[in-house]
mmCIF file of C-alpha atoms in Angstrom:
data_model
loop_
_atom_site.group_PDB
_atom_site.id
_atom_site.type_symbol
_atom_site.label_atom_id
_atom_site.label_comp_id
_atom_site.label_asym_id
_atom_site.label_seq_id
_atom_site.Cartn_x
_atom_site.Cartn_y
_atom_site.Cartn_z
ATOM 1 C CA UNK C 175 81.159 120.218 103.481
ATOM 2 C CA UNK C 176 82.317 117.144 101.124
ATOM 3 C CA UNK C 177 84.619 116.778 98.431
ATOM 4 C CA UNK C 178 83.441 113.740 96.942
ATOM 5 C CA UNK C 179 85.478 115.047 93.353
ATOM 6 C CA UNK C 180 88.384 112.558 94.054
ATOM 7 C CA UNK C 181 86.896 109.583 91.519
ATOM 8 C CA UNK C 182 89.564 106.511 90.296
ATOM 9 C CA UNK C 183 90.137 108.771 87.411
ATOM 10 C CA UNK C 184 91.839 111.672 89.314
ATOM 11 C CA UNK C 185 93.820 109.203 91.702
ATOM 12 C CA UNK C 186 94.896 108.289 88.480
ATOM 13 C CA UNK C 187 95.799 104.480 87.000
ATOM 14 C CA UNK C 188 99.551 103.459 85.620
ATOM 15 C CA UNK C 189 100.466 104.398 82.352
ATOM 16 C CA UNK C 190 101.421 102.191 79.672
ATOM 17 C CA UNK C 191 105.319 102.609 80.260
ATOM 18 C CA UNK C 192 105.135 101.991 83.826
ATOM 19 C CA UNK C 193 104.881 105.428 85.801
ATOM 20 C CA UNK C 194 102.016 107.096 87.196
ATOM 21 C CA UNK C 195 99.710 108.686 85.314
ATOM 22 C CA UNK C 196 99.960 112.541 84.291
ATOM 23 C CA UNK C 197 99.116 115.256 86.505
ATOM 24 C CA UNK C 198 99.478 112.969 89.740
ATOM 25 C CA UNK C 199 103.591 111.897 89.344
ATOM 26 C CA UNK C 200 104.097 114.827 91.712
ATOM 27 C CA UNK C 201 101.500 113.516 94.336
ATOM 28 C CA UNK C 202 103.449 112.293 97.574
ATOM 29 C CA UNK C 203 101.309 109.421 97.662
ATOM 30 C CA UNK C 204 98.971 107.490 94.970
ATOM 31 C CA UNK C 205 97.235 104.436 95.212
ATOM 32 C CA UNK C 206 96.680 103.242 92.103
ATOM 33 C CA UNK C 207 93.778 100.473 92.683
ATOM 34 C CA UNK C 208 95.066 99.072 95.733
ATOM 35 C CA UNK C 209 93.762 95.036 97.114
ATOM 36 C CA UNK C 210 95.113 93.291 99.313
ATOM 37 C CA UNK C 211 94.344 89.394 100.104
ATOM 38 C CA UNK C 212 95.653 86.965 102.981
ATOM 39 C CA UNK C 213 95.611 83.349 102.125
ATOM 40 C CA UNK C 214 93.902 81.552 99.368
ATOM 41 C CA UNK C 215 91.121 79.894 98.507
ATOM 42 C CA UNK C 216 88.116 79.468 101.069
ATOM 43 C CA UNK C 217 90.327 80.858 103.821
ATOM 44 C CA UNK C 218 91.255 84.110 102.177
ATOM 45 C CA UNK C 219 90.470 87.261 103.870
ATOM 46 C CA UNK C 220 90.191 90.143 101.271
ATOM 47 C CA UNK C 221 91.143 92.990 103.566
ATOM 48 C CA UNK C 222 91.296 96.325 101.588
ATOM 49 C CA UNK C 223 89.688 96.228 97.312
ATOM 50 C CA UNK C 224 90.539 98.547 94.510
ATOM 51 C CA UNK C 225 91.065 101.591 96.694
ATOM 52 C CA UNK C 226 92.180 104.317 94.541
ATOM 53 C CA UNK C 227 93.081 107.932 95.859
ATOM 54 C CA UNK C 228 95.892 110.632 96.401
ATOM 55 C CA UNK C 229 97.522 112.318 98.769
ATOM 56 C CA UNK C 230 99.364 115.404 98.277
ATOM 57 C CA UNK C 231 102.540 116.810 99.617
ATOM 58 C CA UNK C 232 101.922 118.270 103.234
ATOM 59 C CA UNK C 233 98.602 117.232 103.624
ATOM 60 C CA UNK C 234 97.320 115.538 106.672
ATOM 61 C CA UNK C 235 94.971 113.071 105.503
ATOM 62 C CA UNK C 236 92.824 110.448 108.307
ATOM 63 C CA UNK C 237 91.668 107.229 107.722
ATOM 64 C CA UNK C 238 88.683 105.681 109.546
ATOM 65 C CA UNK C 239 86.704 103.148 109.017
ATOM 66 C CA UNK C 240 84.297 100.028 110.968
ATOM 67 C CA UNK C 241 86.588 98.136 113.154
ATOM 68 C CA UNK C 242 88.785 95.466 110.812
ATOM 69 C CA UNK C 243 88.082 97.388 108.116
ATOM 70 C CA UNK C 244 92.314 97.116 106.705
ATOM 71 C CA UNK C 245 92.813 100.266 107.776
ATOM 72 C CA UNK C 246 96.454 98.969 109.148
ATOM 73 C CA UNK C 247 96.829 96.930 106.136
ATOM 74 C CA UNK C 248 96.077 99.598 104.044
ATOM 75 C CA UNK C 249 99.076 101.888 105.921
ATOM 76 C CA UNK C 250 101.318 99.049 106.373
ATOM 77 C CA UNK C 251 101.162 98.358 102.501
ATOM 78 C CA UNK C 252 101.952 102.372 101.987
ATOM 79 C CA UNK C 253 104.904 101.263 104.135
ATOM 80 C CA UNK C 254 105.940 98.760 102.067
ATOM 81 C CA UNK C 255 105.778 96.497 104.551
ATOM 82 C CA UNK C 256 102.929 94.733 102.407
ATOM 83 C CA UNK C 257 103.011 94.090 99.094
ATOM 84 C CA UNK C 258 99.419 94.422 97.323
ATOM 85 C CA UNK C 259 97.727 91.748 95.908
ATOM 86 C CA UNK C 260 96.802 93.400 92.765
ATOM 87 C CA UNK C 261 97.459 97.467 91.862
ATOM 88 C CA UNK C 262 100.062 99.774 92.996
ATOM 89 C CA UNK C 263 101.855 102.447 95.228
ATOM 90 C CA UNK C 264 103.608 105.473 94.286
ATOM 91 C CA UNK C 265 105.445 107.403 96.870
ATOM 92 C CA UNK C 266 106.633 110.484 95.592
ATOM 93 C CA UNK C 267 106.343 109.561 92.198
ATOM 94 C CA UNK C 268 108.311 106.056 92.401
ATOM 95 C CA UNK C 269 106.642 102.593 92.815
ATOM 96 C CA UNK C 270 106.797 101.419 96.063
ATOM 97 C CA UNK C 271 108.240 97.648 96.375
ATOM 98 C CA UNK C 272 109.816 97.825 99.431
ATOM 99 C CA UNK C 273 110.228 101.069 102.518
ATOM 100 C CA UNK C 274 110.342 104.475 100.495
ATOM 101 C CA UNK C 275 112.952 106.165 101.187
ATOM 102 C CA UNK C 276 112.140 109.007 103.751
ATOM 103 C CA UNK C 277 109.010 107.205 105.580
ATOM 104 C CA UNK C 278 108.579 106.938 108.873
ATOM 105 C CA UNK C 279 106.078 105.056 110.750
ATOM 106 C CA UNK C 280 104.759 105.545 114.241
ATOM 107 C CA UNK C 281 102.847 102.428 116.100
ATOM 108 C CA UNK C 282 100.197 102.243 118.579
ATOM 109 C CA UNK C 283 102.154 100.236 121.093
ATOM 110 C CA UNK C 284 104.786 102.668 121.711
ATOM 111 C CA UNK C 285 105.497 99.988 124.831
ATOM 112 C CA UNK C 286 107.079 97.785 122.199
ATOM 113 C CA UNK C 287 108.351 99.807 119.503
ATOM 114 C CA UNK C 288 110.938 101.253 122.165
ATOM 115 C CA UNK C 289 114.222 99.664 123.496
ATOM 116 C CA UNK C 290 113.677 99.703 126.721
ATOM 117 C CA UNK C 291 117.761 99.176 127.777
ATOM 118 C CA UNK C 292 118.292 102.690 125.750
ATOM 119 C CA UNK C 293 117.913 106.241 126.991
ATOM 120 C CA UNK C 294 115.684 108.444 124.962
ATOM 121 C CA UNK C 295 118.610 110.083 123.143
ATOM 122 C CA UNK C 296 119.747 106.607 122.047
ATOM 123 C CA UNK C 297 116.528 105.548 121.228
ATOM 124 C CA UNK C 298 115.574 108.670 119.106
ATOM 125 C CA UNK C 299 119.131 108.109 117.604
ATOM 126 C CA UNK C 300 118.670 104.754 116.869
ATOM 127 C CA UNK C 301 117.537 105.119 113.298
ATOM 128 C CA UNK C 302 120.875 106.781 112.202
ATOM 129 C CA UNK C 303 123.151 105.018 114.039
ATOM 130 C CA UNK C 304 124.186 103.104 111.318
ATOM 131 C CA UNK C 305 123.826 106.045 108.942
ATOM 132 C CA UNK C 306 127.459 106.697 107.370
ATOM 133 C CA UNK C 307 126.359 110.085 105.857
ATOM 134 C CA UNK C 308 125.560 111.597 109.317
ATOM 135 C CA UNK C 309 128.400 112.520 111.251
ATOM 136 C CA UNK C 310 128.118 112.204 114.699
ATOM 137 C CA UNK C 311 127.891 116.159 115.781
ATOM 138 C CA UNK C 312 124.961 116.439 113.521
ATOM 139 C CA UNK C 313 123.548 113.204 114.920
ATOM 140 C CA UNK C 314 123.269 114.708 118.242
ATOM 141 C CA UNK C 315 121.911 118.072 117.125
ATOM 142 C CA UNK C 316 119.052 116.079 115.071
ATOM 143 C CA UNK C 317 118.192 114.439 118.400
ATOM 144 C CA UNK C 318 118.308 117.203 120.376
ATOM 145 C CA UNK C 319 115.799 118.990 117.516
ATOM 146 C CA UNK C 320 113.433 116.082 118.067
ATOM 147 C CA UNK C 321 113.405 116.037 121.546
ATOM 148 C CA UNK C 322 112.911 119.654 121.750
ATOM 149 C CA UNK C 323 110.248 119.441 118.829
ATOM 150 C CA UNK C 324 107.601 116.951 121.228
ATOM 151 C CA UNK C 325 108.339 118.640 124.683
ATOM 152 C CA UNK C 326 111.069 116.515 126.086
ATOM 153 C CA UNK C 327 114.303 118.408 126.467
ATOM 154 C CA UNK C 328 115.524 117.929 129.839
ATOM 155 C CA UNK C 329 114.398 113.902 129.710
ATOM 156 C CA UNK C 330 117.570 112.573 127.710
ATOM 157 C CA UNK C 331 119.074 110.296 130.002
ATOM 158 C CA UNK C 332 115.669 108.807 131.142
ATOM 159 C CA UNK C 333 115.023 105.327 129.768
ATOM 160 C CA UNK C 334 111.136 104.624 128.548
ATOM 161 C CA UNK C 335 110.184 102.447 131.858
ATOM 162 C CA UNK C 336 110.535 106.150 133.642
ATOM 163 C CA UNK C 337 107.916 107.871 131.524
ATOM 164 C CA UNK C 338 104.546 107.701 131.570
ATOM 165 C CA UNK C 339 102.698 106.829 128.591
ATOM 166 C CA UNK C 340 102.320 109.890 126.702
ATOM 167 C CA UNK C 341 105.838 110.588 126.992
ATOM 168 C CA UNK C 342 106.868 106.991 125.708
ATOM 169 C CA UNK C 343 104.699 108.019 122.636
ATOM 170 C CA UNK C 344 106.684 111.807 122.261
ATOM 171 C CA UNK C 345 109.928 109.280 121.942
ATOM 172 C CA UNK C 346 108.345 107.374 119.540
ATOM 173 C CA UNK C 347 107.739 110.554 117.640
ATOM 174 C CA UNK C 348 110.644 111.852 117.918
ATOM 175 C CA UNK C 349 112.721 109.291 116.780
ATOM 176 C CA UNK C 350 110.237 109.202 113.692
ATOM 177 C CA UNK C 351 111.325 112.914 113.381
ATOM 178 C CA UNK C 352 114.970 112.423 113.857
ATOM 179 C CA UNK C 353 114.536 110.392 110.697
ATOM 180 C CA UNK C 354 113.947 113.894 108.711
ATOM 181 C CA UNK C 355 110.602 112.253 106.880
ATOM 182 C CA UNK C 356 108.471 113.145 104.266
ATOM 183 C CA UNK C 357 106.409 110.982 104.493
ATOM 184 C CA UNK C 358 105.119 109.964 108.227
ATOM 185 C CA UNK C 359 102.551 107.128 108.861
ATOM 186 C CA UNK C 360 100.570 106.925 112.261
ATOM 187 C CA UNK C 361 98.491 103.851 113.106
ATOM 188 C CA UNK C 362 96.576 104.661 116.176
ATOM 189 C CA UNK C 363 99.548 106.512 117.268
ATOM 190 C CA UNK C 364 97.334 107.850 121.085
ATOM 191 C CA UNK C 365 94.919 104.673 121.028
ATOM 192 C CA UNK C 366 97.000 103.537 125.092
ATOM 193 C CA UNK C 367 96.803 107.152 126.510
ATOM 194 C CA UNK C 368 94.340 109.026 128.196
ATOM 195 C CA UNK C 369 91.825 111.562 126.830
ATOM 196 C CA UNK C 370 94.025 114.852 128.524
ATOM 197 C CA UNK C 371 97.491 113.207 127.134
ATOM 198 C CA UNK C 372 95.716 112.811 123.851
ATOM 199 C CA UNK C 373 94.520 115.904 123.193
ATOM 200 C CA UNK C 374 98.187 117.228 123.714
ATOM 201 C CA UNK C 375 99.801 114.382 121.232
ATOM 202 C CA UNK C 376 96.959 115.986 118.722
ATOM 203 C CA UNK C 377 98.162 119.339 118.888
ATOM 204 C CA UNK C 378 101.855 117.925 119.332
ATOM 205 C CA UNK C 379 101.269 116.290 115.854
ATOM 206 C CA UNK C 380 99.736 119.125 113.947
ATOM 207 C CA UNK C 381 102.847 121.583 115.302
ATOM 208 C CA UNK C 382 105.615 119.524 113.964
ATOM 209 C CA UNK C 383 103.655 118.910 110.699
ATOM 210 C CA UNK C 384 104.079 122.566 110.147
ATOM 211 C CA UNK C 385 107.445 122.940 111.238
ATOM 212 C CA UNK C 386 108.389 119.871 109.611
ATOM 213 C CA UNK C 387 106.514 120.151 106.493
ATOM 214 C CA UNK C 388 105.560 116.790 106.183
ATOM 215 C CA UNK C 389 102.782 114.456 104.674
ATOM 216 C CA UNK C 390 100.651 112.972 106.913
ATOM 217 C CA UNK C 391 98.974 110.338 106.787
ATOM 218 C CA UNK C 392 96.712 108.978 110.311
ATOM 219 C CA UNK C 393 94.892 105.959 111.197
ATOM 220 C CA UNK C 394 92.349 106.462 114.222
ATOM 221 C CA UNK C 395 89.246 104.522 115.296
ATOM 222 C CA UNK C 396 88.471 107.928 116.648
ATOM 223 C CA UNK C 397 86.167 110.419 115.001
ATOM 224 C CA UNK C 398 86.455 113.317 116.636
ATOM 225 C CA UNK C 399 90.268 113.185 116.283
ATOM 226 C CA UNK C 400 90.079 112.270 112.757
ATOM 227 C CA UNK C 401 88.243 115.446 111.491
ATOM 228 C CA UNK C 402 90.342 117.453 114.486
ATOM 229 C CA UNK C 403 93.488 116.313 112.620
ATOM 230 C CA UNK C 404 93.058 116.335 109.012
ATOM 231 C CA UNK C 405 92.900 118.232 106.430
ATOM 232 C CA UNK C 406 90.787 115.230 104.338
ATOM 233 C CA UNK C 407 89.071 112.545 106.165
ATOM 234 C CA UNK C 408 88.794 108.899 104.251
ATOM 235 C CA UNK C 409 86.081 106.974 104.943
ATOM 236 C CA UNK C 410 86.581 103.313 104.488
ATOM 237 C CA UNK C 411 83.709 100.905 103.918
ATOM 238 C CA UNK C 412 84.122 97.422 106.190
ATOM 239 C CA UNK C 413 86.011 94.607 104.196
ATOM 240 C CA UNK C 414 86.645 94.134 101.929
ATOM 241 C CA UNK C 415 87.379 97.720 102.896
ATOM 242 C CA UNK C 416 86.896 99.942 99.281
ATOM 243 C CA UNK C 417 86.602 104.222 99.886
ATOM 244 C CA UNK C 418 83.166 105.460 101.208
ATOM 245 C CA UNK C 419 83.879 108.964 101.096
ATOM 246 C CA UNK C 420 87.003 111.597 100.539
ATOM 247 C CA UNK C 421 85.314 114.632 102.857
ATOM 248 C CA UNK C 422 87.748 118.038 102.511
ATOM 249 C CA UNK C 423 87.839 119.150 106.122
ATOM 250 C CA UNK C 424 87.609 123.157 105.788
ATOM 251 C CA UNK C 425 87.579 124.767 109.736
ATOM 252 C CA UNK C 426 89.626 127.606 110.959
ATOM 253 C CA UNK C 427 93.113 127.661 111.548
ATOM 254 C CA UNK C 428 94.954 127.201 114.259
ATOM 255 C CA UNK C 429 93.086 124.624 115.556
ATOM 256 C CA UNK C 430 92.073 124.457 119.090
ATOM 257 C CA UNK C 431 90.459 121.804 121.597
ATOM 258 C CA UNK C 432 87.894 124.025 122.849
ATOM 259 C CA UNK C 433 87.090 126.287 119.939
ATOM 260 C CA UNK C 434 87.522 124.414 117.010
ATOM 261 C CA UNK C 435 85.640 121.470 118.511
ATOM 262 C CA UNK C 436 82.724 123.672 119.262
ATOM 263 C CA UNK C 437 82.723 125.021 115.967
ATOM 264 C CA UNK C 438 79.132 124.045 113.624
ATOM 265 C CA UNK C 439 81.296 123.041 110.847
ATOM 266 C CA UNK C 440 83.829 120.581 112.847
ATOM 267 C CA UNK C 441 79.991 119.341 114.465
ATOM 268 C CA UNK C 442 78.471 118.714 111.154
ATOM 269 C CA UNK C 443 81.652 117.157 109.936
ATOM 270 C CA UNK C 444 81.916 114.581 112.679
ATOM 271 C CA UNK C 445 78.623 113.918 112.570
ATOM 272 C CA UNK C 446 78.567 113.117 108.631
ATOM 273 C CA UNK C 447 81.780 110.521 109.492
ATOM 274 C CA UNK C 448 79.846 108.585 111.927
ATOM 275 C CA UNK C 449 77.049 108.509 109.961
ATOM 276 C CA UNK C 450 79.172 107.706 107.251
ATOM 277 C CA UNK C 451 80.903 104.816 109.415
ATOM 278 C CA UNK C 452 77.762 102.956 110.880
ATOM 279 C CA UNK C 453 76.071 103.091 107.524
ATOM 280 C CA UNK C 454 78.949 101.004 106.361
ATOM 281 C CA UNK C 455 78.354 98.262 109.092
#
């Protein structure tokens, strides 16, 4: 049921000269004995220590973890928008000190992460508008891709305050998508919608990872969703947060609400990550 084999050694330290180490340069993401502190002194807050793993290309890997565990600081240093206190991370084989290049990142507040004076073409455009290398024919195709991709051809000239909340989230994915990513980073991506619209942003997600081919990887407070998702589930401790457990998530493909969640393997599994979670309290 677990793969536990995933030790510091295999997610693999720097070498000497600087790069990652051998065997794991290929890797779409390494973190190479990741911390990450706020403040100094007596008022520091160590949010995330030495976490050391990989995550390889087109994989769909969830993190989970106590609540404040760093789970978003852990994905908002993969984005580069956090710089770790001590180690590193490699994104497709090149040290990450600012936003890879072709990493997208999807938010739980979809509310805010939209322009709400913009239709949902111009919104899912809006990351290559200033793009000089994409001419403005292709720019529309790529949008009209996305859109079609999460479900939402037909709603182009609607602006986000006319959609209901699962459809504000489908922008938000599809302007990750218009992006072209390899690399796409969810935090809590369907925490704001209900249970019926989530289920259908799960299966969304795992359809354009395989027609996008892209690397996944998911933040969720949500167990079920976590081992529904993934194909490796990362358990992190509560803070500072360190790496409880890397569990391989082995149930039949295509996945499916009703059969997949009634499956004895998917049961075990989820049961193992709760355990897992509230042993780390």
């Amino acid at each position: 049921m677990t793969d536990t084999s995933l030790s510091r050694s295999s997610a693999g330290a720097a070498s000497a000269s600087g790069g990652p180490a051998a065997g794991v340069a290929t890797a779409a993401v390494l973190v190479d004995h990741v911390s990450h502190t706020y403040g100094r002194g007596d008022s520091a807050h160590h949010a995330i220590r030495d976490l050391a793993f990989s995550v390889q290309p087109k994989e769909f890997v969830s993190i989970v973890g106590p609540s404040g565990a760093g789970k978003t600081t852990l994905l908002r240093t993969l984005a580069g928008l956090l710089q770790p206190t001590e180690g590193a991370v490699w994104v497709n084989g090149v040290r990450n000190t600012g936003v890879p290049e072709g990493m997208a990142m999807v938010f739980q507040d979809y509310s805010r992460s939209l322009l709400p004076w913009l239709s949902v073409e111009r919104n899912v455009a809006f990351p290559l508008a200033g793009s000089h290398h994409v001419p403005k024919p292709e720019r529309r195709a790529i949008v009209a891709e996305a859109l079609e991709a999460v479900g939402l051809k037909g709603f182009e000239k609607r602006y986000p305050w006319q959609l209901s909340g699962g459809m504000q989230q489908r922008v938000a994915i599809a302007r990750a998508l218009a992006y072209r990513p390899k690399l796409l980073l969810m935090d809590e991506p369907f925490a704001s919608v209900d249970a019926q619209t989530r289920e259908g942003l799960e299966d969304l997600v795992l359809s354009i990872r395989d027609r996008y081919e892209m690397t996944i990887l998911f933040v969720t407070h949500d167990i079920d969703e976590s081992v529904y998702l993934a194909d490796r589930v990362l358990v992190l401790s509560r803070p500072p947060a360190t790496l409880v457990e890397d569990i391989r998530v082995v149930l039949a493909e295509p996945r499916d609400q009703i059969t997949t969640r009634e499956d004895p393997e998917f049961i075990q599994l989820r049961g193992h990550v709760a355990r897992l979670i509230h042993g780390s309290h």
